[in-house]
PDB file of C-alpha atoms in Angstrom:
ATOM      1  CA  MET A   1       0.000   0.000   0.000  1.00  0.00           C
ATOM      2  CA  ALA A   2       2.887   2.340   0.616  1.00  0.00           C
ATOM      3  CA  GLY A   3       3.877   2.284  -3.047  1.00  0.00           C
ATOM      4  CA  PRO A   4       0.682   3.795  -4.536  1.00  0.00           C
ATOM      5  CA  GLY A   5       0.519   6.526  -1.853  1.00  0.00           C
ATOM      6  CA  ILE A   6       4.048   7.711  -2.599  1.00  0.00           C
ATOM      7  CA  GLY A   7       3.386   7.701  -6.330  1.00  0.00           C
ATOM      8  CA  ALA A   8       0.273   9.867  -5.903  1.00  0.00           C
ATOM      9  CA  ALA A   9       2.101  12.375  -3.666  1.00  0.00           C
ATOM     10  CA  ALA A  10       4.901  12.978  -6.184  1.00  0.00           C
ATOM     11  CA  PRO A  11       2.708  14.797  -8.776  1.00  0.00           C
ATOM     12  CA  ARG A  12       1.182  16.935  -6.015  1.00  0.00           C
ATOM     13  CA  LEU A  13       4.639  17.842  -4.724  1.00  0.00           C
ATOM     14  CA  SER A  14       5.763  18.748  -8.265  1.00  0.00           C
ATOM     15  CA  LEU A  15       2.723  20.951  -8.729  1.00  0.00           C
ATOM     16  CA  LEU A  16       3.369  22.671  -5.398  1.00  0.00           C
ATOM     17  CA  LEU A  17       7.006  23.335  -6.320  1.00  0.00           C
ATOM     18  CA  LEU A  18       5.942  24.723  -9.703  1.00  0.00           C
ATOM     19  CA  LEU A  19       3.485  27.097  -8.034  1.00  0.00           C
ATOM     20  CA  LEU A  20       6.157  28.304  -5.600  1.00  0.00           C
ATOM     21  CA  VAL A  21       8.575  28.967  -8.474  1.00  0.00           C
ATOM     22  CA  VAL A  22       5.925  31.005 -10.320  1.00  0.00           C
ATOM     23  CA  VAL A  23       5.070  33.041  -7.207  1.00  0.00           C
ATOM     24  CA  PHE A  24       8.708  33.827  -6.404  1.00  0.00           C
ATOM     25  CA  ALA A  25       9.540  34.618 -10.027  1.00  0.00           C
ATOM     26  CA  GLY A  26       6.661  37.106 -10.132  1.00  0.00           C
ATOM     27  CA  SER A  27       7.717  38.801  -6.899  1.00  0.00           C
ATOM     28  CA  SER A  28      11.346  39.152  -8.000  1.00  0.00           C
ATOM     29  CA  ARG A  29      10.202  40.672 -11.301  1.00  0.00           C
ATOM     30  CA  HIS A  30       8.128  43.191  -9.311  1.00  0.00           C
ATOM     31  CA  SER A  31      11.109  44.246  -7.200  1.00  0.00           C
ATOM     32  CA  ARG A  32      13.248  44.627 -10.338  1.00  0.00           C
ATOM     33  CA  THR A  33      10.585  46.947 -11.772  1.00  0.00           C
ATOM     34  CA  GLU A  34      10.586  49.084  -8.629  1.00  0.00           C
ATOM     35  CA  ALA A  35      14.381  49.248  -8.649  1.00  0.00           C
ATOM     36  CA  ALA A  36      14.345  50.346 -12.300  1.00  0.00           C
ATOM     37  CA  VAL A  37      12.360  53.525 -11.520  1.00  0.00           C
ATOM     38  CA  ARG A  38      14.742  56.455 -11.968  1.00  0.00           C
ATOM     39  CA  THR A  39      14.430  59.967 -10.631  1.00  0.00           C
ATOM     40  CA  CYS A  40      15.153  62.921 -12.902  1.00  0.00           C
ATOM     41  CA  THR A  41      15.437  66.650 -12.294  1.00  0.00           C
ATOM     42  CA  TYR A  42      13.404  68.750 -14.744  1.00  0.00           C
ATOM     43  CA  THR A  43      13.932  72.428 -15.529  1.00  0.00           C
ATOM     44  CA  VAL A  44      10.684  74.385 -15.227  1.00  0.00           C
ATOM     45  CA  LYS A  45      10.476  77.970 -16.540  1.00  0.00           C
ATOM     46  CA  VAL A  46       7.470  80.065 -15.568  1.00  0.00           C
ATOM     47  CA  LYS A  47       6.655  83.339 -17.327  1.00  0.00           C
ATOM     48  CA  THR A  48       4.361  85.553 -15.278  1.00  0.00           C
ATOM     49  CA  SER A  49       1.858  87.584 -17.293  1.00  0.00           C
ATOM     50  CA  CYS A  50       2.331  91.346 -17.510  1.00  0.00           C
ATOM     51  CA  ALA A  51      -1.338  91.607 -16.440  1.00  0.00           C
ATOM     52  CA  SER A  52      -0.562  89.744 -13.199  1.00  0.00           C
ATOM     53  CA  PRO A  53      -0.616  91.712  -9.937  1.00  0.00           C
ATOM     54  CA  ALA A  54       2.818  92.813  -8.777  1.00  0.00           C
ATOM     55  CA  PRO A  55       4.190  91.477  -6.561  1.00  0.00           C
ATOM     56  CA  THR A  56       2.375  88.296  -5.547  1.00  0.00           C
ATOM     57  CA  SER A  57       2.473  86.298  -2.357  1.00  0.00           C
ATOM     58  CA  ASP A  58       0.391  83.463  -3.869  1.00  0.00           C
ATOM     59  CA  ALA A  59       1.726  79.938  -3.343  1.00  0.00           C
ATOM     60  CA  VAL A  60       2.156  78.116  -6.662  1.00  0.00           C
ATOM     61  CA  SER A  61       2.423  74.329  -7.104  1.00  0.00           C
ATOM     62  CA  VAL A  62       3.062  72.385 -10.311  1.00  0.00           C
ATOM     63  CA  ALA A  63       2.464  68.795 -11.409  1.00  0.00           C
ATOM     64  CA  PHE A  64       3.351  67.412 -14.840  1.00  0.00           C
ATOM     65  CA  GLY A  65       4.048  64.119 -16.518  1.00  0.00           C
ATOM     66  CA  ASP A  66       3.800  61.841 -19.516  1.00  0.00           C
ATOM     67  CA  ALA A  67       1.185  59.515 -20.992  1.00  0.00           C
ATOM     68  CA  TYR A  68       2.530  56.625 -18.865  1.00  0.00           C
ATOM     69  CA  ARG A  69       1.731  58.391 -15.556  1.00  0.00           C
ATOM     70  CA  ASN A  70       5.364  59.197 -14.768  1.00  0.00           C
ATOM     71  CA  GLU A  71       4.938  62.395 -12.781  1.00  0.00           C
ATOM     72  CA  ALA A  72       6.919  65.178 -11.178  1.00  0.00           C
ATOM     73  CA  TYR A  73       5.411  67.399  -8.506  1.00  0.00           C
ATOM     74  CA  GLY A  74       6.553  70.698  -7.011  1.00  0.00           C
ATOM     75  CA  ALA A  75       4.495  71.195  -3.842  1.00  0.00           C
ATOM     76  CA  ARG A  76       5.292  74.895  -3.605  1.00  0.00           C
ATOM     77  CA  LEU A  77       7.682  76.508  -6.013  1.00  0.00           C
ATOM     78  CA  PRO A  78      10.233  78.454  -3.971  1.00  0.00           C
ATOM     79  CA  SER A  79      11.023  82.126  -4.158  1.00  0.00           C
ATOM     80  CA  ALA A  80      13.677  82.965  -6.723  1.00  0.00           C
ATOM     81  CA  PRO A  81      17.238  83.293  -5.399  1.00  0.00           C
ATOM     82  CA  GLY A  82      17.998  86.903  -4.460  1.00  0.00           C
ATOM     83  CA  GLY A  83      14.396  88.032  -4.711  1.00  0.00           C
ATOM     84  CA  ARG A  84      10.768  87.119  -5.084  1.00  0.00           C
ATOM     85  CA  ALA A  85       9.437  84.702  -7.637  1.00  0.00           C
ATOM     86  CA  PHE A  86       6.540  85.425  -9.962  1.00  0.00           C
ATOM     87  CA  GLU A  87       7.186  89.127 -10.534  1.00  0.00           C
ATOM     88  CA  ARG A  88       5.004  90.792 -13.178  1.00  0.00           C
ATOM     89  CA  CYS A  89       6.449  90.175 -16.715  1.00  0.00           C
ATOM     90  CA  GLY A  90       9.250  88.071 -15.185  1.00  0.00           C
ATOM     91  CA  THR A  91      10.525  84.590 -15.957  1.00  0.00           C
ATOM     92  CA  ASP A  92      11.575  82.278 -13.134  1.00  0.00           C
ATOM     93  CA  THR A  93      13.440  78.981 -13.435  1.00  0.00           C
ATOM     94  CA  PHE A  94      12.982  76.081 -11.013  1.00  0.00           C
ATOM     95  CA  ARG A  95      14.259  72.521 -10.649  1.00  0.00           C
ATOM     96  CA  VAL A  96      11.595  69.894  -9.975  1.00  0.00           C
ATOM     97  CA  SER A  97      12.426  66.244  -9.303  1.00  0.00           C
ATOM     98  CA  GLY A  98      10.241  63.301 -10.218  1.00  0.00           C
ATOM     99  CA  VAL A  99      10.089  59.994 -12.036  1.00  0.00           C
ATOM    100  CA  CYS A 100      11.885  60.077 -15.395  1.00  0.00           C
ATOM    101  CA  GLY A 101       9.356  60.236 -18.205  1.00  0.00           C
ATOM    102  CA  TYR A 102       8.920  59.911 -21.931  1.00  0.00           C
ATOM    103  CA  GLY A 103       7.782  63.346 -23.080  1.00  0.00           C
ATOM    104  CA  VAL A 104       5.815  65.733 -20.884  1.00  0.00           C
ATOM    105  CA  CYS A 105       2.260  65.959 -22.226  1.00  0.00           C
ATOM    106  CA  TYR A 106       0.281  67.318 -19.268  1.00  0.00           C
ATOM    107  CA  LEU A 107       0.839  70.103 -16.786  1.00  0.00           C
ATOM    108  CA  TYR A 108      -1.335  71.487 -13.998  1.00  0.00           C
ATOM    109  CA  LEU A 109      -0.786  74.501 -11.757  1.00  0.00           C
ATOM    110  CA  ARG A 110      -2.408  75.288  -8.428  1.00  0.00           C
ATOM    111  CA  ARG A 111      -2.472  78.776  -6.978  1.00  0.00           C
ATOM    112  CA  ALA A 112      -3.371  79.507  -3.361  1.00  0.00           C
ATOM    113  CA  GLY A 113      -3.685  83.070  -2.160  1.00  0.00           C
ATOM    114  CA  ARG A 114      -5.507  86.378  -2.579  1.00  0.00           C
ATOM    115  CA  ASP A 115      -3.440  88.102  -5.251  1.00  0.00           C
ATOM    116  CA  GLY A 116      -4.755  86.336  -8.371  1.00  0.00           C
ATOM    117  CA  TRP A 117      -1.364  85.511  -9.915  1.00  0.00           C
ATOM    118  CA  ALA A 118      -1.554  84.909 -13.679  1.00  0.00           C
ATOM    119  CA  PRO A 119       0.990  82.796 -15.578  1.00  0.00           C
ATOM    120  CA  GLU A 120       1.584  83.477 -19.266  1.00  0.00           C
ATOM    121  CA  TRP A 121       3.270  80.143 -19.980  1.00  0.00           C
ATOM    122  CA  VAL A 122       5.134  77.275 -18.332  1.00  0.00           C
ATOM    123  CA  GLN A 123       7.930  75.405 -20.089  1.00  0.00           C
ATOM    124  CA  VAL A 124       9.294  72.027 -18.949  1.00  0.00           C
ATOM    125  CA  THR A 125      12.647  70.729 -20.186  1.00  0.00           C
ATOM    126  CA  GLU A 126      13.451  67.079 -19.649  1.00  0.00           C
ATOM    127  CA  PRO A 127      16.954  66.023 -18.622  1.00  0.00           C
ATOM    128  CA  GLY A 128      19.196  63.944 -20.840  1.00  0.00           C
ATOM    129  CA  PRO A 129      20.986  64.241 -24.159  1.00  0.00           C
ATOM    130  CA  GLY A 130      18.855  65.947 -26.789  1.00  0.00           C
ATOM    131  CA  ALA A 131      15.888  66.263 -24.417  1.00  0.00           C
ATOM    132  CA  GLY A 132      16.236  70.050 -24.066  1.00  0.00           C
ATOM    133  CA  GLU A 133      15.979  70.607 -27.805  1.00  0.00           C
ATOM    134  CA  LYS A 134      12.177  70.779 -27.702  1.00  0.00           C
ATOM    135  CA  PRO A 135      10.762  71.645 -24.281  1.00  0.00           C
ATOM    136  CA  ALA A 136       7.043  71.207 -23.618  1.00  0.00           C
ATOM    137  CA  THR A 137       5.326  74.612 -23.378  1.00  0.00           C
ATOM    138  CA  PHE A 138       1.861  75.169 -21.904  1.00  0.00           C
ATOM    139  CA  TYR A 139       0.088  78.533 -22.361  1.00  0.00           C
ATOM    140  CA  PHE A 140      -2.251  80.126 -19.806  1.00  0.00           C
ATOM    141  CA  GLY A 141      -2.526  83.949 -20.038  1.00  0.00           C
ATOM    142  CA  ALA A 142      -5.216  84.421 -17.388  1.00  0.00           C
ATOM    143  CA  PRO A 143      -5.370  84.364 -13.590  1.00  0.00           C
ATOM    144  CA  LEU A 144      -5.720  80.879 -12.139  1.00  0.00           C
ATOM    145  CA  PRO A 145      -8.674  80.000  -9.937  1.00  0.00           C
ATOM    146  CA  ASP A 146      -7.800  79.890  -6.242  1.00  0.00           C
ATOM    147  CA  GLY A 147      -7.152  76.480  -4.685  1.00  0.00           C
ATOM    148  CA  VAL A 148      -7.917  74.427  -7.818  1.00  0.00           C
ATOM    149  CA  TRP A 149      -5.605  72.416 -10.069  1.00  0.00           C
ATOM    150  CA  TYR A 150      -5.857  73.982 -13.511  1.00  0.00           C
ATOM    151  CA  GLY A 151      -3.971  73.096 -16.665  1.00  0.00           C
ATOM    152  CA  HIS A 152      -3.579  71.240 -19.905  1.00  0.00           C
ATOM    153  CA  ASN A 153      -3.619  67.562 -20.847  1.00  0.00           C
ATOM    154  CA  ARG A 154      -2.299  66.879 -24.357  1.00  0.00           C
ATOM    155  CA  CYS A 155      -1.552  63.204 -23.751  1.00  0.00           C
ATOM    156  CA  PRO A 156      -2.789  60.786 -26.396  1.00  0.00           C
ATOM    157  CA  LYS A 157      -5.744  58.696 -25.311  1.00  0.00           C
ATOM    158  CA  ALA A 158      -6.037  54.954 -25.887  1.00  0.00           C
ATOM    159  CA  LYS A 159      -8.416  53.968 -28.668  1.00  0.00           C
ATOM    160  CA  ALA A 160     -11.840  53.121 -27.345  1.00  0.00           C
ATOM    161  CA  LYS A 161     -13.111  49.555 -27.851  1.00  0.00           C
ATOM    162  CA  ALA A 162     -16.805  50.401 -27.780  1.00  0.00           C
ATOM    163  CA  ALA A 163     -18.965  53.384 -28.664  1.00  0.00           C
ATOM    164  CA  GLY A 164     -19.802  53.999 -24.986  1.00  0.00           C
ATOM    165  CA  THR A 165     -16.145  54.015 -24.067  1.00  0.00           C
ATOM    166  CA  ALA A 166     -15.395  56.389 -26.962  1.00  0.00           C
ATOM    167  CA  ALA A 167     -18.037  58.828 -25.723  1.00  0.00           C
ATOM    168  CA  ALA A 168     -16.586  58.694 -22.211  1.00  0.00           C
ATOM    169  CA  ALA A 169     -13.081  59.264 -23.588  1.00  0.00           C
ATOM    170  CA  ALA A 170     -14.311  62.265 -25.599  1.00  0.00           C
ATOM    171  CA  ARG A 171     -15.781  63.803 -22.444  1.00  0.00           C
ATOM    172  CA  THR A 172     -12.512  63.416 -20.518  1.00  0.00           C
ATOM    173  CA  ASN A 173     -10.103  64.504 -23.286  1.00  0.00           C
ATOM    174  CA  THR A 174      -9.848  68.190 -22.428  1.00  0.00           C
ATOM    175  CA  THR A 175      -7.034  70.523 -23.283  1.00  0.00           C
ATOM    176  CA  SER A 176      -7.636  73.006 -20.485  1.00  0.00           C
ATOM    177  CA  ALA A 177      -9.536  72.127 -17.377  1.00  0.00           C
ATOM    178  CA  ALA A 178      -9.748  72.595 -13.682  1.00  0.00           C
ATOM    179  CA  ALA A 179      -8.942  69.144 -12.372  1.00  0.00           C
ATOM    180  CA  SER A 180      -6.625  67.151 -10.212  1.00  0.00           C
ATOM    181  CA  PRO A 181      -3.276  66.420 -11.844  1.00  0.00           C
ATOM    182  CA  LEU A 182      -3.408  62.925 -10.413  1.00  0.00           C
ATOM    183  CA  GLY A 183      -6.917  62.414 -11.838  1.00  0.00           C
TER     184      GLY A 183
END
């Protein structure tokens, strides 16, 4: 009787070992993916509109990224060295760190304060060889609403599989909207 019991246990043991190999292979692949995430430092230039109040004490935050959800976030852009940032008609340059991306296609700004600061444009230059040749520029030209993420999303959308999905995609594909950058 011992012979048939051992023979039946061997396939079960093989199956168990195979499952363990698959589970551990999947978890090691996951940790390799996490380790492969690189951080980059982007150059962000902000041109304040000449119609903007001078000077401003508004707090300004920025979030931008690519179509693959690689994002950089500046919680509160600092004052410019040697003076105030966001002076009327002025251009300020900042460094913002985040996950390395593949072409910035969306950018949102958030303004908090009473002054009604108005950006004219924001330009993001990606790090790396040849990346600075064509920075992504986003135009505004009007005061931002207070306490709301506002910006542009020019990222390509995935093709819809059904008419209902296409209609939903059309409703969400906006070029300028008040929304969360993490949406």
